[in-house]
């Protein structure tokens, strides 16, 4: 989804297939440090802490295991000591 904050996406080609995701803030909300926590049905399955926009995937094995459950990806973007963006995206896993 494109928004005034940037581009945030979760996509899955079909039931039981891997899921790709990414959080790409626009220039106004870009920072120097990015975090992301990936949860399926409330269970943490991945996390990122890095100096570039976070993106990743959930393998087909986990997509099958959590089929029908909610995938939630949330995180923060900071610039120095200031938080410039807090984001959350979610969808139902096919």
PDB file of C-alpha atoms in Angstrom:
ATOM      1  CA  UNK A   1       0.000   0.000   0.000  1.00  0.00           C
ATOM      2  CA  UNK A   2       1.330   3.417  -0.917  1.00  0.00           C
ATOM      3  CA  UNK A   3       0.574   6.163   1.573  1.00  0.00           C
ATOM      4  CA  UNK A   4       1.820   9.596   2.522  1.00  0.00           C
ATOM      5  CA  UNK A   5       4.261   7.769   4.837  1.00  0.00           C
ATOM      6  CA  UNK A   6       5.774   5.514   2.168  1.00  0.00           C
ATOM      7  CA  UNK A   7       5.163   2.036   0.767  1.00  0.00           C
ATOM      8  CA  UNK A   8       4.181  -0.836   3.045  1.00  0.00           C
ATOM      9  CA  UNK A   9       3.346  -4.242   1.633  1.00  0.00           C
ATOM     10  CA  UNK A  10       2.611  -7.856   2.489  1.00  0.00           C
ATOM     11  CA  UNK A  11       1.966 -10.305  -0.340  1.00  0.00           C
ATOM     12  CA  UNK A  12       1.309 -14.008  -0.694  1.00  0.00           C
ATOM     13  CA  UNK A  13       0.705 -15.628  -4.091  1.00  0.00           C
ATOM     14  CA  UNK A  14      -1.614 -18.340  -2.780  1.00  0.00           C
ATOM     15  CA  UNK A  15      -2.598 -20.571   0.105  1.00  0.00           C
ATOM     16  CA  UNK A  16       0.368 -22.212   1.807  1.00  0.00           C
ATOM     17  CA  UNK A  17       2.921 -20.235  -0.193  1.00  0.00           C
ATOM     18  CA  UNK A  18       5.704 -18.037   1.179  1.00  0.00           C
ATOM     19  CA  UNK A  19       4.906 -14.453   2.175  1.00  0.00           C
ATOM     20  CA  UNK A  20       7.016 -11.417   1.235  1.00  0.00           C
ATOM     21  CA  UNK A  21       6.840  -8.126   3.085  1.00  0.00           C
ATOM     22  CA  UNK A  22       8.537  -4.740   3.188  1.00  0.00           C
ATOM     23  CA  UNK A  23       8.289  -1.383   4.954  1.00  0.00           C
ATOM     24  CA  UNK A  24       9.758   1.471   2.909  1.00  0.00           C
ATOM     25  CA  UNK A  25       9.182   4.923   4.442  1.00  0.00           C
ATOM     26  CA  UNK A  26       9.366   7.943   2.138  1.00  0.00           C
ATOM     27  CA  UNK A  27      12.130  10.535   2.512  1.00  0.00           C
ATOM     28  CA  UNK A  28      10.264  12.503   5.204  1.00  0.00           C
ATOM     29  CA  UNK A  29      10.027   9.431   7.446  1.00  0.00           C
ATOM     30  CA  UNK A  30      13.326   7.772   6.589  1.00  0.00           C
ATOM     31  CA  UNK A  31      15.705   7.266   9.445  1.00  0.00           C
ATOM     32  CA  UNK A  32      19.024   5.873  10.518  1.00  0.00           C
ATOM     33  CA  UNK A  33      17.701   2.781  12.332  1.00  0.00           C
ATOM     34  CA  UNK A  34      14.760   0.501  11.588  1.00  0.00           C
ATOM     35  CA  UNK A  35      13.100  -2.255  13.601  1.00  0.00           C
ATOM     36  CA  UNK A  36      10.445  -4.795  12.702  1.00  0.00           C
ATOM     37  CA  UNK A  37       8.803  -7.618  14.617  1.00  0.00           C
ATOM     38  CA  UNK A  38       6.918 -10.299  12.687  1.00  0.00           C
ATOM     39  CA  UNK A  39       4.207 -12.234  14.522  1.00  0.00           C
ATOM     40  CA  UNK A  40       1.866 -14.979  13.369  1.00  0.00           C
ATOM     41  CA  UNK A  41      -1.131 -15.623  15.629  1.00  0.00           C
ATOM     42  CA  UNK A  42       0.669 -13.558  18.284  1.00  0.00           C
ATOM     43  CA  UNK A  43       3.832 -15.701  18.172  1.00  0.00           C
ATOM     44  CA  UNK A  44       7.059 -13.892  17.266  1.00  0.00           C
ATOM     45  CA  UNK A  45       8.544 -15.594  14.207  1.00  0.00           C
ATOM     46  CA  UNK A  46      11.128 -13.030  13.079  1.00  0.00           C
ATOM     47  CA  UNK A  47      12.581  -9.625  13.873  1.00  0.00           C
ATOM     48  CA  UNK A  48      14.851  -7.061  12.254  1.00  0.00           C
ATOM     49  CA  UNK A  49      17.069  -4.324  13.708  1.00  0.00           C
ATOM     50  CA  UNK A  50      19.116  -2.617  11.017  1.00  0.00           C
ATOM     51  CA  UNK A  51      20.165   0.637   9.370  1.00  0.00           C
ATOM     52  CA  UNK A  52      18.069   0.201   6.194  1.00  0.00           C
ATOM     53  CA  UNK A  53      14.369  -0.258   5.443  1.00  0.00           C
ATOM     54  CA  UNK A  54      13.214  -3.686   6.651  1.00  0.00           C
ATOM     55  CA  UNK A  55      11.921  -6.388   4.358  1.00  0.00           C
ATOM     56  CA  UNK A  56      11.771 -10.133   4.538  1.00  0.00           C
ATOM     57  CA  UNK A  57       9.780 -13.262   4.014  1.00  0.00           C
ATOM     58  CA  UNK A  58       7.918 -15.950   5.886  1.00  0.00           C
ATOM     59  CA  UNK A  59       8.660 -19.397   4.493  1.00  0.00           C
ATOM     60  CA  UNK A  60       5.982 -21.682   3.091  1.00  0.00           C
ATOM     61  CA  UNK A  61       6.342 -24.047   6.065  1.00  0.00           C
ATOM     62  CA  UNK A  62       5.322 -21.312   8.528  1.00  0.00           C
ATOM     63  CA  UNK A  63       2.663 -19.961   6.158  1.00  0.00           C
ATOM     64  CA  UNK A  64       1.069 -23.428   6.100  1.00  0.00           C
ATOM     65  CA  UNK A  65       1.369 -23.806   9.883  1.00  0.00           C
ATOM     66  CA  UNK A  66      -0.333 -20.458  10.526  1.00  0.00           C
ATOM     67  CA  UNK A  67      -2.835 -20.570   7.646  1.00  0.00           C
ATOM     68  CA  UNK A  68      -5.997 -18.670   8.578  1.00  0.00           C
ATOM     69  CA  UNK A  69      -4.236 -16.754  11.356  1.00  0.00           C
ATOM     70  CA  UNK A  70      -3.234 -13.078  11.470  1.00  0.00           C
ATOM     71  CA  UNK A  71       0.240 -12.002  10.354  1.00  0.00           C
ATOM     72  CA  UNK A  72       1.310  -8.764  12.040  1.00  0.00           C
ATOM     73  CA  UNK A  73       4.420  -6.747  11.218  1.00  0.00           C
ATOM     74  CA  UNK A  74       5.168  -3.740  13.391  1.00  0.00           C
ATOM     75  CA  UNK A  75       8.160  -1.536  13.955  1.00  0.00           C
ATOM     76  CA  UNK A  76       9.779   1.837  14.417  1.00  0.00           C
ATOM     77  CA  UNK A  77      11.962   4.153  12.398  1.00  0.00           C
ATOM     78  CA  UNK A  78      14.363   6.377  14.303  1.00  0.00           C
ATOM     79  CA  UNK A  79      16.694   9.169  13.271  1.00  0.00           C
ATOM     80  CA  UNK A  80      19.305   9.644  15.946  1.00  0.00           C
ATOM     81  CA  UNK A  81      17.368   9.518  19.206  1.00  0.00           C
ATOM     82  CA  UNK A  82      14.075  10.639  17.655  1.00  0.00           C
ATOM     83  CA  UNK A  83      11.310   8.252  16.594  1.00  0.00           C
ATOM     84  CA  UNK A  84      10.081   9.476  13.208  1.00  0.00           C
ATOM     85  CA  UNK A  85       7.597   6.691  12.395  1.00  0.00           C
ATOM     86  CA  UNK A  86       5.777   3.848  14.130  1.00  0.00           C
ATOM     87  CA  UNK A  87       4.065   1.396  11.769  1.00  0.00           C
ATOM     88  CA  UNK A  88       1.860  -1.672  11.951  1.00  0.00           C
ATOM     89  CA  UNK A  89       0.477  -3.803   9.147  1.00  0.00           C
ATOM     90  CA  UNK A  90      -1.474  -7.019   9.281  1.00  0.00           C
ATOM     91  CA  UNK A  91      -3.296  -9.507   7.121  1.00  0.00           C
ATOM     92  CA  UNK A  92      -4.791 -12.982   7.270  1.00  0.00           C
ATOM     93  CA  UNK A  93      -2.420 -15.725   6.146  1.00  0.00           C
ATOM     94  CA  UNK A  94      -3.846 -17.799   3.279  1.00  0.00           C
TER      95      UNK A  94
END
